[in-house]
XYZ file of N, CA, C and O in Angstrom:
852
model
N -4.664 -29.917 -21.318
C -3.973 -28.721 -20.849
C -4.905 -27.921 -19.952
O -6.067 -27.725 -20.269
N -4.389 -27.462 -18.833
C -5.200 -26.805 -17.817
C -5.285 -25.313 -18.118
O -4.674 -24.488 -17.433
N -6.065 -24.970 -19.129
C -6.145 -23.581 -19.569
C -7.471 -23.338 -20.287
O -8.222 -24.270 -20.561
N -7.729 -22.067 -20.566
C -8.920 -21.715 -21.340
C -8.607 -20.499 -22.201
O -7.601 -19.809 -21.997
N -9.455 -20.272 -23.199
C -9.281 -19.150 -24.111
C -10.081 -17.964 -23.605
O -11.208 -18.121 -23.120
N -9.510 -16.772 -23.712
C -10.214 -15.581 -23.250
C -9.997 -14.413 -24.197
O -8.981 -14.338 -24.891
N -10.962 -13.531 -24.228
C -10.864 -12.316 -25.029
C -11.556 -11.187 -24.291
O -12.531 -11.414 -23.560
N -11.071 -9.987 -24.454
C -11.703 -8.834 -23.821
C -13.060 -8.586 -24.466
O -13.197 -8.656 -25.690
N -14.058 -8.314 -23.655
C -15.405 -8.108 -24.195
C -15.440 -6.933 -25.165
O -16.055 -7.006 -26.232
N -14.765 -5.857 -24.821
C -14.718 -4.670 -25.670
C -13.256 -4.359 -25.973
O -12.450 -4.204 -25.060
N -12.918 -4.284 -27.251
C -11.525 -4.049 -27.626
C -11.430 -3.569 -29.064
O -12.282 -3.892 -29.893
N -10.377 -2.824 -29.337
C -10.136 -2.346 -30.698
C -9.798 -3.512 -31.617
O -10.263 -3.580 -32.757
N -8.963 -4.447 -31.118
C -8.563 -5.614 -31.888
C -9.154 -6.861 -31.236
O -9.140 -6.995 -30.023
N -9.658 -7.769 -32.054
C -10.230 -9.003 -31.514
C -9.132 -10.033 -31.314
O -8.823 -10.821 -32.178
N -8.521 -9.993 -30.128
C -7.440 -10.899 -29.792
C -7.911 -11.936 -28.787
O -8.698 -11.638 -27.884
N -7.385 -13.131 -28.934
C -7.661 -14.210 -27.987
C -6.350 -14.602 -27.325
O -5.291 -14.587 -27.951
N -6.427 -14.959 -26.056
C -5.229 -15.322 -25.303
C -5.512 -16.548 -24.450
O -6.666 -16.857 -24.139
N -4.433 -17.218 -24.056
C -4.550 -18.353 -23.142
C -4.470 -17.870 -21.705
O -3.612 -17.060 -21.368
N -5.363 -18.374 -20.863
C -5.335 -18.100 -19.435
C -5.196 -19.430 -18.698
O -5.829 -20.424 -19.076
N -4.380 -19.460 -17.676
C -4.291 -20.641 -16.823
C -5.622 -20.796 -16.086
O -6.246 -19.810 -15.687
N -6.063 -22.032 -15.890
C -7.370 -22.264 -15.268
C -7.444 -21.771 -13.826
O -8.536 -21.632 -13.274
N -6.298 -21.497 -13.216
C -6.314 -20.971 -11.843
C -6.634 -19.478 -11.812
O -6.888 -18.920 -10.748
N -6.633 -18.845 -12.985
C -6.903 -17.408 -13.076
C -8.398 -17.193 -13.286
O -8.983 -17.695 -14.248
N -9.022 -16.445 -12.377
C -10.451 -16.170 -12.481
C -10.657 -14.957 -13.378
O -10.128 -13.892 -13.104
N -11.415 -15.084 -14.478
C -11.568 -13.953 -15.408
C -12.392 -12.813 -14.823
O -13.362 -13.028 -14.091
N -12.006 -11.600 -15.173
C -12.762 -10.413 -14.789
C -14.087 -10.405 -15.532
O -14.241 -11.058 -16.577
N -15.051 -9.672 -15.030
C -16.382 -9.650 -15.648
C -16.374 -9.056 -17.055
O -17.297 -9.289 -17.846
N -15.321 -8.319 -17.406
C -15.233 -7.744 -18.749
C -14.467 -8.655 -19.715
O -14.188 -8.267 -20.843
N -14.121 -9.852 -19.252
C -13.402 -10.820 -20.073
C -14.337 -11.965 -20.432
O -15.032 -12.510 -19.571
N -14.371 -12.329 -21.703
C -15.163 -13.460 -22.163
C -14.293 -14.706 -22.091
O -13.253 -14.785 -22.758
N -14.678 -15.658 -21.266
C -13.926 -16.905 -21.117
C -14.588 -18.010 -21.931
O -15.808 -18.183 -21.886
N -13.783 -18.748 -22.678
C -14.264 -19.849 -23.507
C -13.582 -21.122 -23.022
O -12.368 -21.258 -23.108
N -14.373 -22.030 -22.506
C -13.836 -23.236 -21.864
C -13.402 -24.279 -22.882
O -13.980 -25.367 -22.989
N -12.388 -23.945 -23.645
C -11.796 -24.848 -24.633
C -10.281 -24.773 -24.464
O -9.731 -23.692 -24.246
N -9.603 -25.919 -24.566
C -8.160 -25.918 -24.302
C -7.304 -26.319 -25.495
O -6.095 -26.485 -25.353
N -7.904 -26.479 -26.689
C -7.116 -26.950 -27.831
C -6.554 -25.811 -28.670
O -7.186 -24.770 -28.841
N -5.371 -26.050 -29.219
C -4.773 -25.083 -30.135
C -5.613 -24.950 -31.405
O -5.616 -23.892 -32.043
N -6.316 -26.019 -31.772
C -7.165 -25.975 -32.966
C -8.255 -24.923 -32.795
O -8.478 -24.081 -33.680
N -8.952 -24.960 -31.663
C -10.008 -23.977 -31.409
C -9.429 -22.572 -31.329
O -10.010 -21.615 -31.858
N -8.283 -22.430 -30.682
C -7.623 -21.131 -30.579
C -7.327 -20.585 -31.971
O -7.555 -19.410 -32.259
N -6.839 -21.457 -32.848
C -6.514 -21.025 -34.202
C -7.735 -20.607 -34.993
O -7.708 -19.600 -35.708
N -8.818 -21.365 -34.893
C -10.029 -21.027 -35.628
C -10.615 -19.704 -35.126
O -11.011 -18.846 -35.918
N -10.636 -19.531 -33.815
C -11.174 -18.291 -33.257
C -10.321 -17.086 -33.633
O -10.836 -15.983 -33.785
N -9.015 -17.305 -33.800
C -8.118 -16.190 -34.120
C -7.939 -16.007 -35.628
O -7.133 -15.183 -36.063
N -8.705 -16.755 -36.409
C -8.605 -16.625 -37.860
C -9.339 -15.374 -38.340
O -10.191 -14.807 -37.640
N -9.017 -14.979 -39.539
C -9.684 -13.835 -40.183
C -11.185 -14.084 -40.287
O -11.986 -13.154 -40.143
N -11.562 -15.332 -40.471
C -12.956 -15.676 -40.703
C -13.821 -15.439 -39.464
O -14.911 -14.868 -39.550
N -13.318 -15.862 -38.321
C -14.088 -15.622 -37.090
C -14.079 -14.142 -36.728
O -15.073 -13.612 -36.226
N -12.968 -13.475 -36.987
C -12.898 -12.040 -36.691
C -13.939 -11.270 -37.501
O -14.644 -10.403 -36.966
N -14.051 -11.583 -38.787
C -15.041 -10.905 -39.629
C -16.458 -11.185 -39.144
O -17.306 -10.295 -39.101
N -16.711 -12.443 -38.790
C -18.034 -12.829 -38.297
C -18.374 -12.066 -37.010
O -19.471 -11.555 -36.841
N -17.393 -11.992 -36.104
C -17.609 -11.321 -34.828
C -17.827 -9.817 -35.011
O -18.657 -9.205 -34.331
N -17.094 -9.216 -35.939
C -17.268 -7.781 -36.197
C -18.637 -7.494 -36.794
O -19.265 -6.482 -36.470
N -19.132 -8.400 -37.651
C -20.416 -8.173 -38.307
C -21.591 -8.442 -37.361
O -22.589 -7.713 -37.388
N -21.470 -9.452 -36.507
C -22.600 -9.845 -35.674
C -22.514 -9.342 -34.236
O -23.467 -9.488 -33.472
N -21.368 -8.770 -33.872
C -21.239 -8.230 -32.525
C -21.852 -6.846 -32.425
O -22.391 -6.304 -33.386
N -21.760 -6.274 -31.246
C -22.230 -4.907 -31.027
C -21.010 -4.016 -30.859
O -19.893 -4.414 -31.180
N -21.201 -2.815 -30.347
C -20.062 -1.921 -30.163
C -20.300 -0.997 -28.972
O -21.443 -0.752 -28.572
N -19.216 -0.528 -28.405
C -19.239 0.470 -27.339
C -18.435 1.647 -27.857
O -17.219 1.556 -28.013
N -19.134 2.737 -28.163
C -18.511 3.881 -28.815
C -17.901 3.399 -30.136
O -18.627 2.940 -31.010
N -16.572 3.457 -30.277
C -15.964 3.030 -31.544
C -15.240 1.696 -31.416
O -14.489 1.297 -32.293
N -15.501 0.982 -30.324
C -14.801 -0.282 -30.084
C -15.776 -1.457 -30.201
O -16.839 -1.445 -29.591
N -15.407 -2.481 -30.968
C -16.272 -3.651 -31.122
C -16.458 -4.392 -29.796
O -15.527 -4.507 -28.996
N -17.663 -4.897 -29.590
C -17.971 -5.685 -28.399
C -18.236 -7.138 -28.822
O -19.008 -7.383 -29.746
N -17.581 -8.065 -28.159
C -17.759 -9.482 -28.455
C -18.938 -10.010 -27.644
O -18.898 -10.052 -26.420
N -19.985 -10.401 -28.355
C -21.191 -10.917 -27.709
C -21.268 -12.415 -27.968
O -21.513 -12.831 -29.107
N -21.070 -13.253 -26.959
C -21.012 -14.701 -27.177
C -22.219 -15.284 -27.909
O -22.062 -16.164 -28.760
N -23.411 -14.810 -27.603
C -24.607 -15.392 -28.214
C -24.661 -15.165 -29.723
O -25.193 -15.999 -30.463
N -24.118 -14.061 -30.185
C -24.154 -13.777 -31.627
C -22.822 -14.037 -32.310
O -22.787 -14.441 -33.477
N -21.714 -13.821 -31.607
C -20.392 -13.966 -32.228
C -19.865 -15.395 -32.179
O -19.302 -15.891 -33.160
N -20.048 -16.060 -31.046
C -19.495 -17.404 -30.856
C -20.507 -18.504 -31.167
O -20.235 -19.424 -31.945
N -21.677 -18.417 -30.582
C -22.659 -19.503 -30.706
C -23.180 -19.671 -32.131
O -23.612 -20.760 -32.511
N -23.173 -18.612 -32.921
C -23.673 -18.717 -34.297
C -22.573 -18.989 -35.309
O -22.868 -19.276 -36.469
N -21.322 -18.899 -34.884
C -20.222 -19.038 -35.839
C -20.127 -20.463 -36.371
O -20.057 -21.423 -35.590
N -20.103 -20.634 -37.700
C -20.012 -21.970 -38.273
C -18.562 -22.461 -38.344
O -17.837 -22.167 -39.292
N -18.136 -23.190 -37.338
C -16.793 -23.760 -37.338
C -16.657 -24.749 -38.503
O -17.660 -25.272 -38.995
N -15.440 -25.021 -38.946
C -15.257 -26.037 -39.993
C -15.832 -27.381 -39.553
O -15.858 -27.697 -38.356
N -16.270 -28.181 -40.501
C -16.837 -29.494 -40.207
C -15.841 -30.352 -39.427
O -14.642 -30.356 -39.720
N -16.338 -31.051 -38.417
C -15.570 -31.944 -37.550
C -14.652 -31.202 -36.575
O -13.912 -31.848 -35.824
N -14.713 -29.867 -36.606
C -13.861 -29.081 -35.703
C -14.684 -28.089 -34.888
O -14.172 -27.082 -34.429
N -15.961 -28.378 -34.712
C -16.819 -27.520 -33.900
C -16.494 -27.747 -32.425
O -15.876 -28.766 -32.057
N -16.896 -26.835 -31.537
C -16.661 -27.052 -30.099
C -17.213 -28.387 -29.605
O -16.601 -29.040 -28.755
N -18.346 -28.811 -30.152
C -18.922 -30.101 -29.754
C -18.014 -31.251 -30.171
O -17.810 -32.213 -29.424
N -17.450 -31.157 -31.370
C -16.558 -32.214 -31.870
C -15.289 -32.324 -31.044
O -14.756 -33.420 -30.844
N -14.773 -31.184 -30.586
C -13.463 -31.162 -29.923
C -13.551 -31.100 -28.401
O -12.530 -30.962 -27.734
N -14.761 -31.213 -27.859
C -14.955 -31.029 -26.415
C -14.127 -31.999 -25.573
O -13.682 -31.648 -24.476
N -13.916 -33.208 -26.062
C -13.204 -34.222 -25.277
C -11.758 -34.414 -25.702
O -11.115 -35.398 -25.315
N -11.226 -33.498 -26.492
C -9.868 -33.675 -26.981
C -8.817 -33.430 -25.906
O -7.777 -34.049 -25.887
N -9.077 -32.477 -25.008
C -8.138 -32.151 -23.927
C -6.741 -31.840 -24.458
O -5.723 -32.278 -23.908
N -6.703 -31.096 -25.550
C -5.432 -30.635 -26.094
C -4.847 -31.519 -27.168
O -4.048 -31.067 -27.977
N -5.224 -32.782 -27.230
C -4.664 -33.702 -28.216
C -5.672 -33.966 -29.332
O -6.878 -33.985 -29.098
N -5.176 -34.160 -30.540
C -6.045 -34.471 -31.677
C -6.129 -35.985 -31.798
O -5.115 -36.656 -32.035
N -7.301 -36.563 -31.621
C -7.430 -38.030 -31.653
C -7.143 -38.606 -33.031
O -7.341 -37.950 -34.056
N -6.695 -39.843 -33.045
C -6.329 -40.507 -34.291
C -7.515 -40.701 -35.221
O -7.356 -40.752 -36.439
N -8.727 -40.780 -34.658
C -9.907 -41.018 -35.492
C -10.575 -39.734 -35.978
O -11.660 -39.783 -36.556
N -9.939 -38.586 -35.777
C -10.500 -37.320 -36.272
C -10.520 -37.359 -37.802
O -9.474 -37.575 -38.432
N -11.690 -37.139 -38.426
C -11.789 -37.216 -39.893
C -10.914 -36.199 -40.629
O -10.605 -36.397 -41.807
N -10.543 -35.135 -39.946
C -9.720 -34.096 -40.582
C -8.443 -33.877 -39.769
O -7.992 -32.754 -39.587
N -7.863 -34.968 -39.308
C -6.693 -34.896 -38.425
C -5.548 -34.098 -39.044
O -4.909 -33.293 -38.374
N -5.291 -34.323 -40.332
C -4.179 -33.640 -40.978
C -4.298 -32.135 -40.954
O -3.362 -31.426 -40.548
N -5.445 -31.612 -41.355
C -5.626 -30.165 -41.374
C -5.753 -29.625 -39.954
O -5.326 -28.495 -39.672
N -6.299 -30.421 -39.051
C -6.389 -29.998 -37.653
C -4.991 -29.795 -37.071
O -4.737 -28.843 -36.323
N -4.076 -30.682 -37.429
C -2.696 -30.557 -36.963
C -2.042 -29.299 -37.533
O -1.252 -28.634 -36.836
N -2.369 -28.968 -38.773
C -1.825 -27.744 -39.374
C -2.327 -26.506 -38.646
O -1.577 -25.565 -38.382
N -3.624 -26.490 -38.326
C -4.199 -25.355 -37.604
C -3.546 -25.224 -36.236
O -3.163 -24.129 -35.807
N -3.419 -26.355 -35.544
C -2.829 -26.336 -34.203
C -1.394 -25.815 -34.240
O -0.985 -25.009 -33.397
N -0.619 -26.251 -35.220
C 0.778 -25.814 -35.332
C 0.872 -24.328 -35.631
O 1.697 -23.605 -35.050
N 0.007 -23.840 -36.543
C 0.019 -22.416 -36.895
C -0.428 -21.564 -35.714
O 0.114 -20.476 -35.473
N -1.412 -22.067 -34.962
C -1.905 -21.325 -33.796
C -0.847 -21.263 -32.699
O -0.643 -20.218 -32.067
N -0.187 -22.380 -32.476
C 0.866 -22.419 -31.456
C 2.021 -21.492 -31.826
O 2.578 -20.797 -30.965
N 2.369 -21.474 -33.111
C 3.445 -20.590 -33.549
C 3.064 -19.121 -33.341
O 3.876 -18.325 -32.856
N 1.828 -18.771 -33.699
C 1.368 -17.397 -33.498
C 1.446 -17.020 -32.026
O 1.963 -15.945 -31.668
N 0.974 -17.890 -31.165
C 0.980 -17.589 -29.736
C 2.400 -17.465 -29.201
O 2.705 -16.556 -28.425
N 3.288 -18.366 -29.620
C 4.673 -18.320 -29.141
C 5.385 -17.048 -29.604
O 6.163 -16.445 -28.841
N 5.141 -16.643 -30.845
C 5.747 -15.414 -31.348
C 5.267 -14.206 -30.546
O 6.062 -13.328 -30.179
N 3.984 -14.164 -30.287
C 3.438 -13.040 -29.508
C 3.977 -13.029 -28.088
O 4.342 -11.968 -27.565
N 4.021 -14.198 -27.447
C 4.515 -14.258 -26.071
C 5.975 -13.848 -26.002
O 6.403 -13.195 -25.040
N 6.736 -14.229 -27.019
C 8.140 -13.830 -27.043
C 8.307 -12.331 -27.170
O 9.259 -11.749 -26.636
N 7.388 -11.698 -27.884
C 7.430 -10.236 -28.022
C 6.931 -9.550 -26.755
O 7.515 -8.543 -26.314
N 5.889 -10.097 -26.154
C 5.323 -9.486 -24.951
C 6.274 -9.582 -23.765
O 6.383 -8.638 -22.972
N 6.946 -10.718 -23.643
C 7.822 -10.953 -22.489
C 9.193 -11.463 -22.935
O 9.543 -12.623 -22.698
N 9.978 -10.614 -23.598
C 11.299 -11.057 -24.066
C 12.181 -11.462 -22.876
O 12.231 -10.760 -21.861
N 12.862 -12.587 -22.976
C 13.656 -13.097 -21.849
C 14.739 -12.149 -21.367
O 15.133 -12.203 -20.197
N 15.228 -11.286 -22.252
C 16.260 -10.343 -21.810
C 15.685 -9.219 -20.950
O 16.423 -8.494 -20.278
N 14.368 -9.075 -20.959
C 13.713 -8.031 -20.165
C 12.893 -8.581 -19.004
O 12.580 -7.844 -18.068
N 12.519 -9.847 -19.090
C 11.538 -10.407 -18.147
C 12.050 -11.688 -17.502
O 12.734 -12.485 -18.134
N 11.701 -11.866 -16.240
C 11.919 -13.144 -15.571
C 10.584 -13.627 -15.009
O 9.735 -12.821 -14.641
N 10.426 -14.947 -14.967
C 9.177 -15.534 -14.506
C 9.347 -15.969 -13.052
O 10.266 -16.722 -12.734
N 8.481 -15.468 -12.201
C 8.632 -15.703 -10.763
C 7.350 -16.275 -10.170
O 6.258 -16.156 -10.753
N 7.506 -16.879 -9.014
C 6.358 -17.379 -8.250
C 6.786 -17.487 -6.791
O 7.912 -17.904 -6.494
N 5.928 -17.078 -5.905
C 6.223 -17.184 -4.480
C 5.822 -18.575 -3.984
O 5.004 -19.248 -4.621
N 6.382 -19.017 -2.861
C 5.976 -20.326 -2.308
C 4.468 -20.399 -2.054
O 3.854 -21.441 -2.271
N 3.891 -19.286 -1.619
C 2.456 -19.270 -1.351
C 1.645 -19.436 -2.638
O 0.653 -20.166 -2.674
N 2.091 -18.766 -3.697
C 1.406 -18.883 -4.988
C 1.526 -20.290 -5.552
O 0.560 -20.845 -6.088
N 2.712 -20.857 -5.414
C 2.931 -22.211 -5.927
C 2.090 -23.230 -5.162
O 1.554 -24.179 -5.744
N 1.933 -23.004 -3.884
C 1.186 -23.932 -3.035
C -0.276 -24.027 -3.448
O -0.880 -25.102 -3.397
N -0.852 -22.894 -3.854
C -2.276 -22.896 -4.232
C -2.480 -23.133 -5.725
O -3.610 -23.108 -6.211
N -1.393 -23.361 -6.458
C -1.528 -23.730 -7.860
C -1.495 -22.600 -8.858
O -1.868 -22.792 -10.021
N -1.060 -21.401 -8.452
C -0.967 -20.300 -9.395
C 0.201 -20.535 -10.363
O 1.195 -21.172 -9.994
N 0.115 -20.016 -11.584
C 1.229 -20.140 -12.528
C 2.293 -19.086 -12.252
O 2.050 -18.119 -11.509
N 3.458 -19.259 -12.842
C 4.486 -18.226 -12.733
C 3.998 -16.971 -13.457
O 3.203 -17.050 -14.386
N 4.485 -15.816 -13.023
C 4.073 -14.554 -13.632
C 5.308 -13.776 -14.076
O 6.373 -13.855 -13.460
N 5.178 -13.028 -15.175
C 6.321 -12.265 -15.673
C 6.544 -10.984 -14.867
O 5.592 -10.264 -14.555
N 7.775 -10.732 -14.540
C 8.158 -9.514 -13.820
C 9.331 -8.879 -14.558
O 10.293 -9.568 -14.921
N 9.235 -7.591 -14.791
C 10.300 -6.896 -15.519
C 11.602 -6.898 -14.716
O 11.599 -6.680 -13.509
N 12.691 -7.151 -15.427
C 13.996 -7.078 -14.787
C 14.337 -5.610 -14.518
O 13.830 -4.716 -15.204
N 15.170 -5.338 -13.519
C 15.530 -3.955 -13.200
C 16.018 -3.194 -14.427
O 16.853 -3.685 -15.183
N 15.459 -2.014 -14.622
C 15.841 -1.170 -15.741
C 14.982 -1.365 -16.978
O 15.086 -0.600 -17.937
N 14.095 -2.374 -16.965
C 13.262 -2.654 -18.141
C 11.769 -2.487 -17.851
O 10.933 -2.908 -18.655
N 11.448 -1.888 -16.734
C 10.032 -1.732 -16.356
C 9.251 -0.950 -17.413
O 8.148 -1.348 -17.810
N 9.827 0.143 -17.884
C 9.135 0.974 -18.875
C 9.020 0.253 -20.211
O 8.006 0.384 -20.908
N 10.051 -0.509 -20.572
C 10.031 -1.247 -21.832
C 8.901 -2.282 -21.835
O 8.132 -2.394 -22.797
N 8.806 -3.048 -20.753
C 7.802 -4.114 -20.661
C 6.399 -3.526 -20.614
O 5.458 -4.108 -21.179
N 6.256 -2.395 -19.980
C 4.936 -1.769 -19.864
C 4.342 -1.442 -21.229
O 3.124 -1.448 -21.415
N 5.205 -1.168 -22.196
C 4.735 -0.826 -23.547
C 4.388 -2.067 -24.367
O 3.775 -1.961 -25.428
N 4.804 -3.232 -23.880
C 4.567 -4.461 -24.634
C 3.167 -4.997 -24.316
O 2.991 -5.851 -23.437
N 2.193 -4.511 -25.037
C 0.817 -4.968 -24.895
C 0.318 -5.474 -26.238
O 0.848 -5.092 -27.293
N -0.705 -6.328 -26.222
C -1.256 -6.822 -27.478
C -1.844 -5.695 -28.310
O -1.756 -5.714 -29.539
N -2.427 -4.709 -27.653
C -2.982 -3.576 -28.397
C -1.887 -2.851 -29.165
O -2.041 -2.545 -30.356
N -0.780 -2.564 -28.500
C 0.332 -1.891 -29.176
C 0.906 -2.756 -30.286
O 1.286 -2.253 -31.361
N 0.972 -4.057 -30.055
C 1.508 -4.969 -31.071
C 0.627 -4.957 -32.316
O 1.126 -4.858 -33.441
N -0.690 -5.052 -32.124
C -1.589 -5.106 -33.279
C -1.788 -3.733 -33.922
O -2.146 -3.656 -35.097
N -1.559 -2.675 -33.179
C -1.558 -1.345 -33.801
C -0.407 -1.237 -34.800
O -0.554 -0.667 -35.886
N 0.739 -1.793 -34.432
C 1.919 -1.749 -35.304
C 1.850 -2.850 -36.369
O 2.282 -2.638 -37.501
N 1.308 -3.992 -36.002
C 1.203 -5.182 -36.869
C 2.467 -5.374 -37.720
O 2.449 -5.202 -38.945
N 3.566 -5.757 -37.089
C 4.813 -5.993 -37.829
C 4.657 -7.137 -38.830
O 3.724 -7.944 -38.741
N 5.592 -7.219 -39.758
C 5.504 -8.204 -40.836
C 5.423 -9.632 -40.302
O 4.680 -10.456 -40.835
N 6.192 -9.949 -39.253
C 6.200 -11.320 -38.738
C 4.840 -11.703 -38.180
O 4.416 -12.869 -38.294
N 4.131 -10.729 -37.588
C 2.792 -10.998 -37.051
C 1.795 -11.203 -38.184
O 0.968 -12.126 -38.155
N 1.889 -10.354 -39.191
C 0.987 -10.462 -40.334
C 1.180 -11.798 -41.048
O 0.205 -12.459 -41.439
N 2.435 -12.225 -41.190
C 2.725 -13.496 -41.855
C 2.183 -14.672 -41.050
O 1.654 -15.637 -41.610
N 2.310 -14.601 -39.733
C 1.807 -15.682 -38.876
C 0.291 -15.802 -38.989
O -0.258 -16.912 -39.024
N -0.393 -14.653 -39.059
C -1.850 -14.683 -39.196
C -2.265 -15.215 -40.574
O -3.229 -15.988 -40.683
N -1.546 -14.826 -41.599
C -1.892 -15.312 -42.936
C -1.667 -16.818 -43.047
O -2.443 -17.529 -43.712
N -0.622 -17.317 -42.410
C -0.370 -18.760 -42.409
C -1.489 -19.490 -41.676
O -1.947 -20.558 -42.114
N -1.940 -18.915 -40.565
C -3.048 -19.501 -39.818
C -4.327 -19.488 -40.644
O -5.049 -20.493 -40.725
N -4.612 -18.363 -41.282
C -5.820 -18.253 -42.113
C -5.836 -19.305 -43.219
O -6.883 -19.880 -43.530
N -4.686 -19.551 -43.805
C -4.610 -20.526 -44.902
C -4.979 -21.924 -44.423
O -5.658 -22.679 -45.132
N -4.551 -22.280 -43.213
C -4.875 -23.613 -42.687
C -6.361 -23.722 -42.362
O -6.974 -24.767 -42.598
N -6.951 -22.654 -41.817
C -8.381 -22.685 -41.483
C -9.213 -22.718 -42.772
O -10.225 -23.422 -42.852
N -8.782 -21.974 -43.792
C -9.477 -22.009 -45.082
C -9.447 -23.421 -45.655
O -10.435 -23.885 -46.252
N -8.333 -24.123 -45.466
C -8.234 -25.510 -45.935
C -9.250 -26.386 -45.211
O -9.857 -27.281 -45.813
N -9.455 -26.125 -43.917
C -10.436 -26.905 -43.157
C -11.849 -26.680 -43.677
O -12.685 -27.593 -43.625
N -12.118 -25.491 -44.191
C -13.429 -25.204 -44.776
C -13.563 -25.786 -46.184
O -14.657 -25.828 -46.743
N -12.438 -26.188 -46.770
C -12.471 -26.699 -48.135
C -12.427 -25.608 -49.177
O -12.752 -25.835 -50.342
N -11.979 -24.427 -48.780
C -11.930 -23.282 -49.696
C -10.586 -23.285 -50.417
O -9.653 -22.562 -50.058
N -10.486 -24.076 -51.450
C -9.220 -24.202 -52.174
C -8.851 -22.945 -52.945
O -7.698 -22.787 -53.357
N -9.821 -22.067 -53.149
C -9.555 -20.838 -53.897
C -9.229 -19.662 -52.979
O -9.100 -18.522 -53.447
N -9.073 -19.926 -51.685
C -8.831 -18.811 -50.758
C -7.451 -18.192 -50.953
O -6.457 -18.892 -51.114
N -7.406 -16.877 -50.922
C -6.164 -16.102 -50.869
C -6.404 -14.949 -49.906
O -7.552 -14.599 -49.619
N -5.344 -14.329 -49.405
C -5.530 -13.184 -48.517
C -6.304 -12.040 -49.172
O -6.836 -11.169 -48.471
N -6.365 -12.050 -50.501
C -7.060 -10.972 -51.215
C -8.556 -11.235 -51.344
O -9.292 -10.390 -51.874
N -9.037 -12.373 -50.883
C -10.471 -12.660 -50.980
C -11.252 -11.588 -50.226
O -10.941 -11.286 -49.074
N -12.262 -10.968 -50.840
C -13.021 -9.893 -50.187
C -13.729 -10.357 -48.910
O -14.184 -11.508 -48.831
N -13.824 -9.456 -47.967
C -14.507 -9.769 -46.712
C -15.939 -10.226 -46.964
O -16.432 -11.160 -46.314
N -16.620 -9.571 -47.878
C -18.024 -9.905 -48.134
C -18.186 -11.315 -48.686
O -19.177 -11.997 -48.401
N -17.215 -11.786 -49.469
C -17.279 -13.152 -49.990
C -17.113 -14.157 -48.857
O -17.789 -15.188 -48.809
N -16.204 -13.856 -47.947
C -16.001 -14.733 -46.790
C -17.269 -14.790 -45.950
O -17.731 -15.874 -45.557
N -17.863 -13.648 -45.694
C -19.091 -13.606 -44.892
C -20.241 -14.316 -45.607
O -21.062 -14.976 -44.966
N -20.287 -14.204 -46.921
C -21.334 -14.886 -47.687
C -21.212 -16.392 -47.513
O -22.213 -17.096 -47.301
N -19.998 -16.900 -47.588
C -19.785 -18.340 -47.447
C -20.095 -18.816 -46.030
O -20.679 -19.894 -45.835
N -19.690 -18.034 -45.046
C -19.957 -18.416 -43.662
C -21.453 -18.410 -43.372
O -21.971 -19.305 -42.689
N -22.155 -17.411 -43.901
C -23.603 -17.345 -43.698
C -24.291 -18.530 -44.358
O -25.209 -19.130 -43.782
N -23.856 -18.886 -45.558
C -24.437 -20.036 -46.253
C -24.253 -21.307 -45.435
O -25.169 -22.139 -45.329
N -23.084 -21.466 -44.837
C -22.805 -22.637 -44.014
C -23.660 -22.617 -42.754
O -24.194 -23.651 -42.329
N -23.798 -21.431 -42.161
C -24.632 -21.275 -40.970
C -26.077 -21.678 -41.268
O -26.710 -22.415 -40.503
N -26.613 -21.194 -42.382
C -28.000 -21.486 -42.749
C -28.178 -22.964 -43.088
O -29.214 -23.571 -42.755
N -27.193 -23.537 -43.739
C -27.260 -24.965 -44.090
C -27.352 -25.831 -42.842
O -28.148 -26.767 -42.760
N -26.530 -25.503 -41.849
C -26.541 -26.283 -40.628
C -27.802 -26.040 -39.808
O -28.334 -26.959 -39.179
N -28.275 -24.809 -39.830
C -29.505 -24.496 -39.091
C -30.688 -25.269 -39.658
O -31.565 -25.712 -38.920
N -30.701 -25.436 -40.966
C -31.801 -26.152 -41.618
C -31.815 -27.629 -41.249
O -32.861 -28.287 -41.265
N -30.646 -28.169 -40.891
C -30.554 -29.593 -40.533
C -30.929 -29.850 -39.093
O -31.188 -30.990 -38.711
N -30.928 -28.787 -38.274
C -31.227 -28.946 -36.846
C -32.723 -28.776 -36.562
O -33.439 -28.212 -37.328
């Protein structure tokens, strides 16, 4: 898939989004050159969010995502690290040792993204357009508000969505977290597991892997 994962360097909520590869990221956007739903799901899990909040920096009262401390040190589940998935190109290979759980993560991540996109750009308010010039150079279609819905669409931002955090969004994230916890082998995981316990386990995994390198 011709896309990459991106997140705002400084933001109230740690959200990740898909960008078409023809879109050049702004200097305040952290681009991650990975195209799999599995990686998207792991990065958008509660576990990576906690790690990033603890090891990142901040600008005033907003967390800052620092790749060297938030991404490079994060202990991905075994067999699902960026190095493991670098050649997947969107598909999960048949010889993946954790193919089953990887498929669960990918499905949960795709569902989360589709639900959010449907909320951000509802078809009754938005149409997707592209000019001949844009199509010629390979740009993707872009959403444009239909007449009379400009103000409605303007309010549909990820920040506003996560400020409200409706039940369907919360459920989608919890379903995603459960699949990522399964990849870690945490059979005792529940949404009520304390943040500090999660961080303790991630740190232990980080130190274990560092000792082997």
